[in-house]
């Protein structure tokens, strides 16, 4: 049962209304507001079309509704809140004692109709449930997306396992000052464990939210659940981006993943089935104050019609864990699942429980519902060369096994014409294999060693690329949303890591459908700003940061990158710089300890990071932490 709410559009970005009425503080006020009018006859006026979203998140069934009114003539004769609405011009005939308007910044809306209201009718609007002005970046426009720069983090501390959310005050680069974070920690039942604020320096300082420190600060027991994050005073970005590290008292526990994605989606994909001897734990975090009913979410094997409901409710702001094997006991890797999420949850994490203190966590991805096959892509490739490229590391082959699994990531993606390329670190193509035109139900995991077929990587490592390949057909199937899941296994320690991402057009001046993508303006995006968090100050010690930067190029671009590595202290100050050149089409695998002295890394401190800048090309990066010979983590990087 999907929520009938608007959360995100690829054309206009995120919608703020659902965030505004779903904010934990606002939700408390709305509960009180609705309780106050529950015993009176209520008329509902929906001038902005927000009523359905408001009802989905706050259940108005307890109200005694007299009638529903609208302003737009074209909505007359339609169904609103299960009723045929009346024109607001006729509100004078209402016998209700309360008029409820689900709108913020409502003064103008009320002024327009005040003279039409029956004598004694009380007007209640959502302005009665606003956040305080001190929590707003733009008090003059309540639904400004910057007022709701929020996100949800998965946070757990217990059983010797801990979680760190790490980011930087990147808003300062857009002029933000006097920023702070409003934070609320919920347990799995949605019960509030702690609420606090954290001031941020006026600069690109590092930010660390560590479960062990939070637990000690508030005297908490073991917990798992959601950390709600609200960045107050944001400029430039209404997205709270962060990296998630899980670590343990035992050095074998180490993994990382990505931010939650603040806009709950209808579907997610890229969830693998377990290998024999392993178990998958799918963590589902309710993004809203209302309960997600049992059966409102479901799983199916990708490309199959057998959809099986998850027969458990999720409390408001609560979290549940689900084992897909309970619904599909015969599914094994490389089978993959599709999650019917119904906009109830933010981007879920999955945890692979290996039984050897080497649990690892990763995330699934939003499955788009707005894309269809684009028959113009083959023609565009005459100008775009390789066009859409999905690059992923091949870690040193003498120690690691690298696996790649294409993952359908749109609802309309029935076929995928794909080729896999193996490329040396210096940009030389070593091998290429056409995977043909994969069906939606195909789950084909490719191992880099098999792709090599006797060839060698002169530098010992390199990267894989998935690209479109129409040699066996499928010209109408490509939609520009090619995704894959990548798995890395250490053959000596037994440790492993999962990561996943999607394709983009890289490093060509010609543009097509918003590509090459730019986060800071219109396409083409031809520069780099990436965040590499440091791990040298993590509890337990012995942790280094590693980074695999890939200079993917749809067409030949500058022969080599001119990449700057800027070591930044936890306070946002520059500590040191290093330079790196990457051949066009190639990659570089490096560690922080190789680029910076131990003294400088120590000076950067806990929360220090490396800002990766290049004004000549767009690099794609993967970052992780490593304890030599023991454990490592890997995930794709984020930029700002």
XYZ file of C-alpha atoms in Angstrom, residues 43-267:
225
model
C -14.556 21.720 7.088
C -11.415 21.034 5.072
C -10.115 23.612 2.579
C -7.419 22.402 0.173
C -6.263 25.379 -1.941
C -2.772 23.980 -2.623
C -3.495 20.290 -3.139
C -1.735 19.204 0.063
C -4.710 17.546 1.769
C -4.029 14.018 0.543
C -0.374 14.118 1.629
C -1.380 15.576 4.993
C -3.934 12.808 5.528
C -1.467 10.090 4.506
C 1.028 11.217 7.133
C -1.374 12.269 9.900
C -4.587 10.241 9.396
C -7.541 12.586 9.537
C -10.057 9.760 9.955
C -10.629 10.809 13.569
C -12.083 14.144 12.484
C -15.803 14.784 11.954
C -15.581 16.203 8.440
C -18.490 18.323 7.282
C -17.278 18.993 3.725
C -14.198 19.507 1.575
C -13.639 22.772 -0.292
C -11.302 23.658 -3.154
C -10.332 26.799 -5.008
C -9.549 25.478 -8.503
C -12.657 25.015 -10.612
C -11.012 22.144 -12.476
C -10.944 20.133 -9.237
C -14.716 20.324 -8.888
C -16.228 17.009 -9.907
C -13.081 15.133 -8.920
C -12.549 13.208 -5.694
C -10.674 14.893 -2.859
C -10.299 13.119 0.484
C -12.882 10.585 -0.724
C -15.487 13.261 -1.353
C -16.737 15.461 -4.148
C -15.427 18.896 -3.183
C -17.391 22.096 -3.037
C -16.260 25.542 -4.251
C -14.739 27.640 -1.476
C -17.010 30.473 -2.550
C -19.841 28.494 -0.865
C -18.112 28.167 2.511
C -20.678 30.531 4.018
C -23.262 27.727 3.987
C -21.085 25.415 6.080
C -22.298 24.345 9.527
C -18.795 23.361 10.649
C -17.271 25.196 13.581
C -13.656 24.752 12.387
C -12.038 25.293 8.991
C -8.785 23.330 8.683
C -6.404 24.462 5.919
C -3.419 22.124 5.352
C -1.037 24.890 4.335
C 1.881 26.888 5.687
C 2.378 30.613 5.037
C -1.413 30.722 4.984
C -2.142 34.348 5.842
C -2.889 35.349 2.260
C -5.073 32.275 1.721
C -7.108 33.077 4.834
C -7.398 36.781 4.052
C -8.955 35.947 0.684
C -11.872 34.090 2.269
C -12.204 35.592 5.738
C -15.239 37.660 4.764
C -16.932 34.536 3.367
C -16.722 32.488 6.564
C -19.772 31.795 8.710
C -19.994 33.728 11.958
C -17.847 32.131 14.651
C -15.989 29.673 12.395
C -12.468 29.131 13.726
C -9.621 28.813 11.197
C -6.803 26.380 11.923
C -3.787 26.187 9.627
C -0.430 24.454 9.710
C 1.192 27.732 10.695
C 0.120 26.676 14.183
C 2.588 23.788 13.862
C 5.545 25.601 12.282
C 9.075 25.038 13.410
C 10.484 28.009 15.332
C 11.969 30.697 13.107
C 15.343 30.009 14.737
C 15.305 26.590 13.023
C 14.673 28.020 9.552
C 17.177 29.039 6.916
C 14.539 31.219 5.235
C 11.716 32.215 7.643
C 9.985 34.273 4.912
C 9.249 31.191 2.774
C 8.442 28.250 4.969
C 8.548 25.551 2.282
C 11.894 26.701 0.914
C 13.786 23.398 0.494
C 16.700 24.864 2.455
C 14.449 25.012 5.518
C 14.257 21.232 5.380
C 17.818 20.155 4.718
C 17.145 16.904 6.535
C 18.065 13.266 6.299
C 17.890 10.007 8.202
C 20.921 8.046 9.344
C 21.104 4.443 10.438
C 22.804 4.365 13.839
C 23.532 1.320 15.974
C 25.606 0.717 19.073
C 25.568 -2.675 20.701
C 27.117 -6.103 20.725
C 30.547 -4.569 20.239
C 29.432 -2.852 17.010
C 29.411 0.906 16.455
C 28.457 3.406 13.744
C 29.975 6.683 12.547
C 28.342 9.237 10.275
C 31.002 11.503 8.772
C 30.655 14.571 6.552
C 31.767 18.209 6.336
C 30.164 21.631 6.519
C 30.044 21.932 2.733
C 27.257 24.514 3.075
C 29.914 26.993 4.177
C 31.203 27.018 0.594
C 27.880 28.577 -0.411
C 28.079 31.316 2.222
C 26.347 29.593 5.143
C 27.265 30.902 8.605
C 26.234 30.113 12.174
C 25.048 26.671 11.133
C 24.019 23.973 13.528
C 22.579 20.496 13.429
C 19.338 19.568 15.176
C 19.519 15.870 15.966
C 17.047 13.334 17.314
C 17.795 9.663 17.909
C 14.960 7.124 17.677
C 15.112 3.455 18.646
C 13.567 0.640 16.602
C 10.140 1.361 18.118
C 10.313 5.018 17.125
C 10.793 6.072 20.740
C 12.904 9.187 21.247
C 16.207 8.325 22.932
C 17.885 11.727 22.756
C 17.537 15.201 21.210
C 20.335 17.727 20.973
C 21.960 20.404 18.828
C 25.508 20.677 17.543
C 27.038 23.975 16.445
C 29.182 23.987 13.290
C 32.174 26.293 12.713
C 31.923 28.900 9.935
C 34.034 26.959 7.475
C 34.406 23.532 5.865
C 34.914 21.741 9.170
C 34.562 17.988 9.512
C 31.511 16.534 11.234
C 31.537 13.207 13.100
C 28.483 11.626 14.722
C 29.701 8.493 16.484
C 27.261 6.078 18.118
C 29.659 5.185 20.927
C 30.145 8.851 21.854
C 26.395 9.536 21.653
C 25.654 6.512 23.807
C 28.149 7.646 26.443
C 26.948 11.264 26.351
C 23.319 10.383 27.062
C 23.895 7.294 29.197
C 22.058 5.024 26.777
C 21.948 1.259 26.633
C 22.425 -0.671 23.414
C 20.329 0.701 20.567
C 19.640 0.555 16.854
C 17.488 2.947 14.899
C 17.305 6.282 13.114
C 19.234 9.482 13.665
C 17.177 12.345 12.237
C 19.482 15.134 11.033
C 18.328 18.701 10.341
C 20.963 21.127 9.041
C 19.861 24.604 10.151
C 21.156 27.601 8.211
C 21.915 25.647 5.041
C 22.859 27.371 1.815
C 23.357 25.916 -1.654
C 22.371 22.317 -0.833
C 19.166 21.014 0.762
C 20.735 17.548 0.960
C 22.560 16.173 3.994
C 25.268 13.941 2.540
C 27.442 11.686 4.639
C 29.463 8.490 4.734
C 28.558 5.728 7.188
C 31.240 3.567 8.772
C 30.457 0.547 10.884
C 33.269 -0.626 13.100
C 33.663 -2.922 16.054
C 35.555 -3.614 19.213
C 37.024 -6.475 17.188
C 39.238 -5.248 14.288
C 37.481 -7.588 11.842
C 34.306 -5.485 11.998
C 34.629 -2.756 9.369
C 32.366 -1.639 6.528
C 30.912 1.516 5.018
C 27.936 2.762 3.079
C 26.314 5.999 1.943
C 23.684 8.520 3.000
C 20.040 7.529 3.198
C 18.669 9.711 0.364
C 16.167 12.054 1.975
C 13.240 11.325 -0.380
C 11.393 8.040 0.216
C 10.745 6.193 -3.046
C 8.198 3.717 -4.376
C 10.746 1.053 -5.268
